[in-house]
Amino acid sequence: DAGEFYTPRPVVRLMVELVNPQLGEVVLDPACGTGGFLVFLMQDALARADLARQSKALTVSAHKSLTEKLMQNTFFGADANEGVACAAKMNMIVAGDGHTNIRPEDSLAAAAKSWDVATPDCDIIITNPPFGTSETDSLEKGDWDQFPFRLTKGQQLFLQKMLLSVKPGGDICTVIDDGLLNTASSQDLRKWLFQNARMKVVVRLPEDTFKPNKINVRSSVLLMEKWDAPDTDLDNDYSVIFIDVKSLG
């Protein structure tokens, strides 16, 4: 009922490959669930740090400093379900991080500590926010001031807050409902997204991607990069990569 479902691991790996994070970049998942993205990213970053140490690209002291940063100040997450957030915290600890930055909070609330539209500080936001949920009753009056467009669907609000909270030049990689941006009510949001971000990759996922979760909706992965300055007149000319994934695994 809350629109919660968990991201298949092949989709997690696909999205991680798309964002290709560099060591030390700050990563946020504002709808982290049990921490699938964050655990995978942290384990990958720690493995790359170990390889750099073995090849002597990093000294012992530099390796220690980097691993401490990776485990304490790099990966952040939040989930509105406190029990699920606790599971994510435990998964991160088991994966090697005893100082994880995962909070049980409503990421769309203005008071959310994981991110803030007034101070964009994320290098990468990677997430699979809840599908089809209405936020009309869950947000307070002051929460709506964060969003340029007062739309009811949670995904529409997540897209706005993600773009406002990521650094210029930072990447956003998210799963979206294919119908989310195709409606007349989303026309202004579509234009705003193109004005403020370069659409880098659109990946069409197979129809059965979320069927194990009893979610029968066509979905895609969207990768976009925030412009350094808004392209108000949509003058920027660039290519977009479109990928049609036939099967997972």
PDB file of C-alpha atoms in Angstrom:
ATOM      1  CA  ASP A   1       0.000   0.000   0.000  1.00  0.00           C
ATOM      2  CA  ALA A   2       2.948   2.326   0.630  1.00  0.00           C
ATOM      3  CA  GLY A   3       4.322   1.599  -2.837  1.00  0.00           C
ATOM      4  CA  GLU A   4       7.339  -0.166  -1.354  1.00  0.00           C
ATOM      5  CA  PHE A   5       9.137  -2.895  -3.247  1.00  0.00           C
ATOM      6  CA  TYR A   6      12.733  -3.967  -3.505  1.00  0.00           C
ATOM      7  CA  THR A   7      15.077  -3.516  -6.430  1.00  0.00           C
ATOM      8  CA  PRO A   8      16.260  -6.716  -8.153  1.00  0.00           C
ATOM      9  CA  ARG A   9      20.038  -7.107  -7.819  1.00  0.00           C
ATOM     10  CA  PRO A  10      20.640  -7.087 -11.611  1.00  0.00           C
ATOM     11  CA  VAL A  11      18.981  -3.628 -11.704  1.00  0.00           C
ATOM     12  CA  VAL A  12      21.172  -2.508  -8.788  1.00  0.00           C
ATOM     13  CA  ARG A  13      24.305  -3.621 -10.650  1.00  0.00           C
ATOM     14  CA  LEU A  14      23.118  -1.973 -13.864  1.00  0.00           C
ATOM     15  CA  MET A  15      22.519   1.372 -12.141  1.00  0.00           C
ATOM     16  CA  VAL A  16      25.859   1.240 -10.323  1.00  0.00           C
ATOM     17  CA  GLU A  17      27.596   0.654 -13.666  1.00  0.00           C
ATOM     18  CA  LEU A  18      25.772   3.659 -15.120  1.00  0.00           C
ATOM     19  CA  VAL A  19      26.808   6.121 -12.398  1.00  0.00           C
ATOM     20  CA  ASN A  20      30.354   4.665 -12.119  1.00  0.00           C
ATOM     21  CA  PRO A  21      31.135   6.519  -8.862  1.00  0.00           C
ATOM     22  CA  GLN A  22      34.665   7.672  -8.161  1.00  0.00           C
ATOM     23  CA  LEU A  23      36.270   6.830  -4.834  1.00  0.00           C
ATOM     24  CA  GLY A  24      35.209   9.288  -2.173  1.00  0.00           C
ATOM     25  CA  GLU A  25      32.217  10.816  -3.974  1.00  0.00           C
ATOM     26  CA  VAL A  26      29.284  11.385  -1.611  1.00  0.00           C
ATOM     27  CA  VAL A  27      26.396   9.058  -2.465  1.00  0.00           C
ATOM     28  CA  LEU A  28      22.806   9.313  -1.205  1.00  0.00           C
ATOM     29  CA  ASP A  29      19.864   6.946  -1.521  1.00  0.00           C
ATOM     30  CA  PRO A  30      16.850   8.879  -0.138  1.00  0.00           C
ATOM     31  CA  ALA A  31      14.575   5.810  -0.348  1.00  0.00           C
ATOM     32  CA  CYS A  32      17.156   3.196   0.585  1.00  0.00           C
ATOM     33  CA  GLY A  33      14.944   0.288   1.675  1.00  0.00           C
ATOM     34  CA  THR A  34      17.206  -2.418   3.079  1.00  0.00           C
ATOM     35  CA  GLY A  35      20.272  -0.706   1.598  1.00  0.00           C
ATOM     36  CA  GLY A  36      20.805  -2.640  -1.636  1.00  0.00           C
ATOM     37  CA  PHE A  37      22.444   0.217  -3.554  1.00  0.00           C
ATOM     38  CA  LEU A  38      24.547   1.444  -0.631  1.00  0.00           C
ATOM     39  CA  VAL A  39      25.848  -1.995   0.368  1.00  0.00           C
ATOM     40  CA  PHE A  40      26.834  -2.806  -3.223  1.00  0.00           C
ATOM     41  CA  LEU A  41      28.517   0.592  -3.710  1.00  0.00           C
ATOM     42  CA  MET A  42      30.404   0.442  -0.432  1.00  0.00           C
ATOM     43  CA  GLN A  43      31.685  -3.081  -1.017  1.00  0.00           C
ATOM     44  CA  ASP A  44      32.799  -2.109  -4.521  1.00  0.00           C
ATOM     45  CA  ALA A  45      34.564   1.036  -3.250  1.00  0.00           C
ATOM     46  CA  LEU A  46      36.367  -0.866  -0.488  1.00  0.00           C
ATOM     47  CA  ALA A  47      37.483  -3.530  -2.984  1.00  0.00           C
ATOM     48  CA  ARG A  48      38.860  -0.852  -5.334  1.00  0.00           C
ATOM     49  CA  ALA A  49      40.695   0.789  -2.450  1.00  0.00           C
ATOM     50  CA  ASP A  50      42.272  -2.563  -1.563  1.00  0.00           C
ATOM     51  CA  LEU A  51      43.381  -3.078  -5.165  1.00  0.00           C
ATOM     52  CA  ALA A  52      44.945   0.390  -5.189  1.00  0.00           C
ATOM     53  CA  ARG A  53      46.854  -0.488  -2.027  1.00  0.00           C
ATOM     54  CA  GLN A  54      48.028  -3.834  -3.444  1.00  0.00           C
ATOM     55  CA  SER A  55      49.279  -2.149  -6.625  1.00  0.00           C
ATOM     56  CA  LYS A  56      51.021   0.464  -4.452  1.00  0.00           C
ATOM     57  CA  ALA A  57      48.960   3.268  -5.968  1.00  0.00           C
ATOM     58  CA  LEU A  58      48.058   4.061  -2.338  1.00  0.00           C
ATOM     59  CA  THR A  59      50.357   4.083   0.658  1.00  0.00           C
ATOM     60  CA  VAL A  60      49.324   2.277   3.843  1.00  0.00           C
ATOM     61  CA  SER A  61      48.381   5.550   5.542  1.00  0.00           C
ATOM     62  CA  ALA A  62      46.493   6.841   2.453  1.00  0.00           C
ATOM     63  CA  HIS A  63      44.619   3.534   2.206  1.00  0.00           C
ATOM     64  CA  LYS A  64      43.633   3.713   5.871  1.00  0.00           C
ATOM     65  CA  SER A  65      42.432   7.309   5.486  1.00  0.00           C
ATOM     66  CA  LEU A  66      40.430   6.456   2.366  1.00  0.00           C
ATOM     67  CA  THR A  67      38.743   3.396   3.882  1.00  0.00           C
ATOM     68  CA  GLU A  68      37.777   5.405   6.966  1.00  0.00           C
ATOM     69  CA  LYS A  69      36.220   8.043   4.714  1.00  0.00           C
ATOM     70  CA  LEU A  70      34.380   5.378   2.712  1.00  0.00           C
ATOM     71  CA  MET A  71      32.963   3.753   5.841  1.00  0.00           C
ATOM     72  CA  GLN A  72      32.065   6.928   7.715  1.00  0.00           C
ATOM     73  CA  ASN A  73      31.456   9.896   5.400  1.00  0.00           C
ATOM     74  CA  THR A  74      30.601   8.659   1.911  1.00  0.00           C
ATOM     75  CA  PHE A  75      27.367   6.652   1.827  1.00  0.00           C
ATOM     76  CA  PHE A  76      24.101   8.090   3.151  1.00  0.00           C
ATOM     77  CA  GLY A  77      20.569   6.729   3.149  1.00  0.00           C
ATOM     78  CA  ALA A  78      17.080   7.292   4.499  1.00  0.00           C
ATOM     79  CA  ASP A  79      13.804   5.406   4.583  1.00  0.00           C
ATOM     80  CA  ALA A  80      10.435   6.419   5.996  1.00  0.00           C
ATOM     81  CA  ASN A  81       9.891   2.913   7.391  1.00  0.00           C
ATOM     82  CA  GLU A  82      11.877   2.726  10.633  1.00  0.00           C
ATOM     83  CA  GLY A  83      12.108  -1.072  10.630  1.00  0.00           C
ATOM     84  CA  VAL A  84      13.393  -1.135   7.056  1.00  0.00           C
ATOM     85  CA  ALA A  85      15.928   1.617   7.840  1.00  0.00           C
ATOM     86  CA  CYS A  86      17.189  -0.472  10.781  1.00  0.00           C
ATOM     87  CA  ALA A  87      17.618  -3.431   8.415  1.00  0.00           C
ATOM     88  CA  ALA A  88      19.627  -1.233   6.049  1.00  0.00           C
ATOM     89  CA  LYS A  89      21.812  -0.092   8.931  1.00  0.00           C
ATOM     90  CA  MET A  90      22.471  -3.697   9.939  1.00  0.00           C
ATOM     91  CA  ASN A  91      23.262  -4.712   6.338  1.00  0.00           C
ATOM     92  CA  MET A  92      25.805  -1.891   6.100  1.00  0.00           C
ATOM     93  CA  ILE A  93      27.435  -2.906   9.376  1.00  0.00           C
ATOM     94  CA  VAL A  94      27.681  -6.529   8.237  1.00  0.00           C
ATOM     95  CA  ALA A  95      29.200  -5.328   4.952  1.00  0.00           C
ATOM     96  CA  GLY A  96      31.959  -3.525   6.830  1.00  0.00           C
ATOM     97  CA  ASP A  97      30.572  -0.155   7.864  1.00  0.00           C
ATOM     98  CA  GLY A  98      30.107   0.388  11.579  1.00  0.00           C
ATOM     99  CA  HIS A  99      29.480   4.120  11.257  1.00  0.00           C
ATOM    100  CA  THR A 100      26.751   4.188   8.648  1.00  0.00           C
ATOM    101  CA  ASN A 101      24.718   7.333   7.945  1.00  0.00           C
ATOM    102  CA  ILE A 102      21.263   5.818   7.516  1.00  0.00           C
ATOM    103  CA  ARG A 103      18.277   7.544   9.068  1.00  0.00           C
ATOM    104  CA  PRO A 104      14.636   6.584   9.541  1.00  0.00           C
ATOM    105  CA  GLU A 105      12.976   9.711   8.149  1.00  0.00           C
ATOM    106  CA  ASP A 106      10.599  10.964   5.481  1.00  0.00           C
ATOM    107  CA  SER A 107      13.019  12.165   2.809  1.00  0.00           C
ATOM    108  CA  LEU A 108      10.404  14.439   1.243  1.00  0.00           C
ATOM    109  CA  ALA A 109       9.915  16.432   4.455  1.00  0.00           C
ATOM    110  CA  ALA A 110      11.748  19.758   4.666  1.00  0.00           C
ATOM    111  CA  ALA A 111      13.228  18.663   8.007  1.00  0.00           C
ATOM    112  CA  ALA A 112      14.957  15.590   6.474  1.00  0.00           C
ATOM    113  CA  LYS A 113      18.596  15.608   7.550  1.00  0.00           C
ATOM    114  CA  SER A 114      19.925  13.453   4.696  1.00  0.00           C
ATOM    115  CA  TRP A 115      19.629  16.232   2.114  1.00  0.00           C
ATOM    116  CA  ASP A 116      18.554  19.844   1.762  1.00  0.00           C
ATOM    117  CA  VAL A 117      17.454  21.732  -1.353  1.00  0.00           C
ATOM    118  CA  ALA A 118      19.106  24.900   0.020  1.00  0.00           C
ATOM    119  CA  THR A 119      22.563  23.282   0.260  1.00  0.00           C
ATOM    120  CA  PRO A 120      23.135  20.765  -2.564  1.00  0.00           C
ATOM    121  CA  ASP A 121      26.012  18.571  -1.378  1.00  0.00           C
ATOM    122  CA  CYS A 122      25.530  15.142  -3.025  1.00  0.00           C
ATOM    123  CA  ASP A 123      27.834  13.973  -5.815  1.00  0.00           C
ATOM    124  CA  ILE A 124      25.524  11.085  -6.728  1.00  0.00           C
ATOM    125  CA  ILE A 125      21.910  10.265  -5.896  1.00  0.00           C
ATOM    126  CA  ILE A 126      20.896   6.716  -6.777  1.00  0.00           C
ATOM    127  CA  THR A 127      17.498   5.373  -5.772  1.00  0.00           C
ATOM    128  CA  ASN A 128      14.279   3.532  -6.539  1.00  0.00           C
ATOM    129  CA  PRO A 129      11.577   5.640  -4.857  1.00  0.00           C
ATOM    130  CA  PRO A 130       8.066   4.326  -4.114  1.00  0.00           C
ATOM    131  CA  PHE A 131       5.784   4.000  -7.158  1.00  0.00           C
ATOM    132  CA  GLY A 132       2.374   5.605  -7.411  1.00  0.00           C
ATOM    133  CA  THR A 133       2.049   6.923  -3.860  1.00  0.00           C
ATOM    134  CA  SER A 134       0.261  10.180  -3.079  1.00  0.00           C
ATOM    135  CA  GLU A 135       1.997  12.538  -0.656  1.00  0.00           C
ATOM    136  CA  THR A 136      -0.950  14.906  -0.206  1.00  0.00           C
ATOM    137  CA  ASP A 137      -1.665  13.754   3.349  1.00  0.00           C
ATOM    138  CA  SER A 138       1.873  12.941   4.515  1.00  0.00           C
ATOM    139  CA  LEU A 139       3.528  16.335   3.943  1.00  0.00           C
ATOM    140  CA  GLU A 140       3.059  19.412   6.108  1.00  0.00           C
ATOM    141  CA  LYS A 141       2.291  22.860   4.711  1.00  0.00           C
ATOM    142  CA  GLY A 142       5.907  24.038   4.964  1.00  0.00           C
ATOM    143  CA  ASP A 143       7.219  20.932   3.181  1.00  0.00           C
ATOM    144  CA  TRP A 144       5.656  21.990  -0.119  1.00  0.00           C
ATOM    145  CA  ASP A 145       7.843  25.103  -0.298  1.00  0.00           C
ATOM    146  CA  GLN A 146      10.779  22.891  -1.365  1.00  0.00           C
ATOM    147  CA  PHE A 147       9.179  21.957  -4.674  1.00  0.00           C
ATOM    148  CA  PRO A 148       8.862  24.148  -7.789  1.00  0.00           C
ATOM    149  CA  PHE A 149       5.783  22.115  -8.758  1.00  0.00           C
ATOM    150  CA  ARG A 150       3.169  21.000  -6.263  1.00  0.00           C
ATOM    151  CA  LEU A 151       2.428  17.577  -7.701  1.00  0.00           C
ATOM    152  CA  THR A 152       0.936  14.778  -5.653  1.00  0.00           C
ATOM    153  CA  LYS A 153       2.889  11.682  -6.717  1.00  0.00           C
ATOM    154  CA  GLY A 154       5.885  10.826  -4.596  1.00  0.00           C
ATOM    155  CA  GLN A 155       8.070  10.092  -7.638  1.00  0.00           C
ATOM    156  CA  GLN A 156       7.383  13.546  -9.065  1.00  0.00           C
ATOM    157  CA  LEU A 157       8.450  15.115  -5.776  1.00  0.00           C
ATOM    158  CA  PHE A 158      11.529  12.885  -5.471  1.00  0.00           C
ATOM    159  CA  LEU A 159      12.679  13.942  -8.960  1.00  0.00           C
ATOM    160  CA  GLN A 160      12.440  17.604  -7.988  1.00  0.00           C
ATOM    161  CA  LYS A 161      14.225  17.228  -4.660  1.00  0.00           C
ATOM    162  CA  MET A 162      16.928  15.023  -6.166  1.00  0.00           C
ATOM    163  CA  LEU A 163      17.767  17.602  -8.806  1.00  0.00           C
ATOM    164  CA  LEU A 164      17.768  20.441  -6.279  1.00  0.00           C
ATOM    165  CA  SER A 165      19.953  18.554  -3.778  1.00  0.00           C
ATOM    166  CA  VAL A 166      22.678  17.210  -6.071  1.00  0.00           C
ATOM    167  CA  LYS A 167      25.767  19.315  -6.816  1.00  0.00           C
ATOM    168  CA  PRO A 168      26.131  20.924 -10.274  1.00  0.00           C
ATOM    169  CA  GLY A 169      27.792  18.264 -12.417  1.00  0.00           C
ATOM    170  CA  GLY A 170      26.457  15.531 -10.132  1.00  0.00           C
ATOM    171  CA  ASP A 171      24.526  12.507 -11.363  1.00  0.00           C
ATOM    172  CA  ILE A 172      21.046  11.231 -10.542  1.00  0.00           C
ATOM    173  CA  CYS A 173      20.142   7.637 -11.363  1.00  0.00           C
ATOM    174  CA  THR A 174      16.594   6.565 -10.581  1.00  0.00           C
ATOM    175  CA  VAL A 175      13.915   4.049 -11.508  1.00  0.00           C
ATOM    176  CA  ILE A 176      10.757   5.703 -12.809  1.00  0.00           C
ATOM    177  CA  ASP A 177       7.286   4.553 -13.769  1.00  0.00           C
ATOM    178  CA  ASP A 178       7.096   4.908 -17.568  1.00  0.00           C
ATOM    179  CA  GLY A 179       3.835   6.809 -17.292  1.00  0.00           C
ATOM    180  CA  LEU A 180       5.203   9.284 -14.762  1.00  0.00           C
ATOM    181  CA  LEU A 181       6.419  11.941 -17.175  1.00  0.00           C
ATOM    182  CA  ASN A 182       4.097  11.209 -20.100  1.00  0.00           C
ATOM    183  CA  THR A 183       0.991  12.941 -18.773  1.00  0.00           C
ATOM    184  CA  ALA A 184      -0.258  16.452 -19.430  1.00  0.00           C
ATOM    185  CA  SER A 185      -0.012  17.236 -15.710  1.00  0.00           C
ATOM    186  CA  SER A 186       3.756  16.568 -15.869  1.00  0.00           C
ATOM    187  CA  GLN A 187       4.411  18.884 -18.827  1.00  0.00           C
ATOM    188  CA  ASP A 188       5.936  21.673 -16.746  1.00  0.00           C
ATOM    189  CA  LEU A 189       7.994  19.186 -14.724  1.00  0.00           C
ATOM    190  CA  ARG A 190       9.374  17.641 -17.942  1.00  0.00           C
ATOM    191  CA  LYS A 191      10.480  21.029 -19.228  1.00  0.00           C
ATOM    192  CA  TRP A 192      12.045  21.926 -15.865  1.00  0.00           C
ATOM    193  CA  LEU A 193      14.004  18.658 -15.845  1.00  0.00           C
ATOM    194  CA  PHE A 194      15.412  19.359 -19.320  1.00  0.00           C
ATOM    195  CA  GLN A 195      16.268  22.915 -18.311  1.00  0.00           C
ATOM    196  CA  ASN A 196      18.196  21.808 -15.242  1.00  0.00           C
ATOM    197  CA  ALA A 197      19.761  18.487 -16.260  1.00  0.00           C
ATOM    198  CA  ARG A 198      21.337  16.713 -19.210  1.00  0.00           C
ATOM    199  CA  MET A 199      19.554  13.460 -19.929  1.00  0.00           C
ATOM    200  CA  LYS A 200      22.422  11.002 -20.365  1.00  0.00           C
ATOM    201  CA  VAL A 201      20.845   7.539 -20.507  1.00  0.00           C
ATOM    202  CA  VAL A 202      17.343   6.064 -20.580  1.00  0.00           C
ATOM    203  CA  VAL A 203      17.135   2.306 -19.960  1.00  0.00           C
ATOM    204  CA  ARG A 204      13.877   0.502 -20.653  1.00  0.00           C
ATOM    205  CA  LEU A 205      13.510  -2.395 -18.218  1.00  0.00           C
ATOM    206  CA  PRO A 206      11.790  -5.694 -19.059  1.00  0.00           C
ATOM    207  CA  GLU A 207       8.065  -5.948 -18.317  1.00  0.00           C
ATOM    208  CA  ASP A 208       8.619  -8.611 -15.665  1.00  0.00           C
ATOM    209  CA  THR A 209      11.255  -6.642 -13.692  1.00  0.00           C
ATOM    210  CA  PHE A 210       9.051  -6.102 -10.651  1.00  0.00           C
ATOM    211  CA  LYS A 211       6.560  -8.952 -11.082  1.00  0.00           C
ATOM    212  CA  PRO A 212       8.058 -10.881  -8.118  1.00  0.00           C
ATOM    213  CA  ASN A 213       6.845  -7.924  -6.031  1.00  0.00           C
ATOM    214  CA  LYS A 214       3.382  -8.138  -7.668  1.00  0.00           C
ATOM    215  CA  ILE A 215       4.083  -4.779  -9.326  1.00  0.00           C
ATOM    216  CA  ASN A 216       2.743  -4.922 -12.873  1.00  0.00           C
ATOM    217  CA  VAL A 217       4.033  -1.632 -14.284  1.00  0.00           C
ATOM    218  CA  ARG A 218       6.476  -0.814 -17.064  1.00  0.00           C
ATOM    219  CA  SER A 219       9.497   1.055 -15.776  1.00  0.00           C
ATOM    220  CA  SER A 220      12.769   2.605 -16.898  1.00  0.00           C
ATOM    221  CA  VAL A 221      16.040   3.782 -15.411  1.00  0.00           C
ATOM    222  CA  LEU A 222      16.871   7.444 -15.955  1.00  0.00           C
ATOM    223  CA  LEU A 223      20.410   8.825 -15.644  1.00  0.00           C
ATOM    224  CA  MET A 224      20.810  12.593 -15.718  1.00  0.00           C
ATOM    225  CA  GLU A 225      23.532  15.115 -14.877  1.00  0.00           C
ATOM    226  CA  LYS A 226      22.747  18.473 -13.307  1.00  0.00           C
ATOM    227  CA  TRP A 227      23.755  21.438 -15.445  1.00  0.00           C
ATOM    228  CA  ASP A 228      26.243  23.918 -13.956  1.00  0.00           C
ATOM    229  CA  ALA A 229      23.735  26.616 -14.966  1.00  0.00           C
ATOM    230  CA  PRO A 230      20.104  26.189 -16.079  1.00  0.00           C
ATOM    231  CA  ASP A 231      19.505  25.819 -19.818  1.00  0.00           C
ATOM    232  CA  THR A 232      16.419  28.022 -19.697  1.00  0.00           C
ATOM    233  CA  ASP A 233      15.881  28.200 -23.471  1.00  0.00           C
ATOM    234  CA  LEU A 234      16.793  24.530 -24.068  1.00  0.00           C
ATOM    235  CA  ASP A 235      19.650  25.541 -26.374  1.00  0.00           C
ATOM    236  CA  ASN A 236      22.108  22.833 -25.334  1.00  0.00           C
ATOM    237  CA  ASP A 237      22.622  20.195 -28.022  1.00  0.00           C
ATOM    238  CA  TYR A 238      23.655  16.697 -26.938  1.00  0.00           C
ATOM    239  CA  SER A 239      23.052  13.000 -27.530  1.00  0.00           C
ATOM    240  CA  VAL A 240      21.014  10.690 -25.320  1.00  0.00           C
ATOM    241  CA  ILE A 241      21.744   6.963 -25.063  1.00  0.00           C
ATOM    242  CA  PHE A 242      18.656   4.732 -25.180  1.00  0.00           C
ATOM    243  CA  ILE A 243      18.953   1.098 -24.068  1.00  0.00           C
ATOM    244  CA  ASP A 244      16.259  -1.581 -24.277  1.00  0.00           C
ATOM    245  CA  VAL A 245      16.996  -4.389 -21.822  1.00  0.00           C
ATOM    246  CA  LYS A 246      15.373  -7.635 -22.983  1.00  0.00           C
ATOM    247  CA  SER A 247      16.025  -9.684 -19.851  1.00  0.00           C
ATOM    248  CA  LEU A 248      17.654  -9.418 -16.437  1.00  0.00           C
ATOM    249  CA  GLY A 249      20.449 -11.584 -15.104  1.00  0.00           C
TER     250      GLY A 249
END
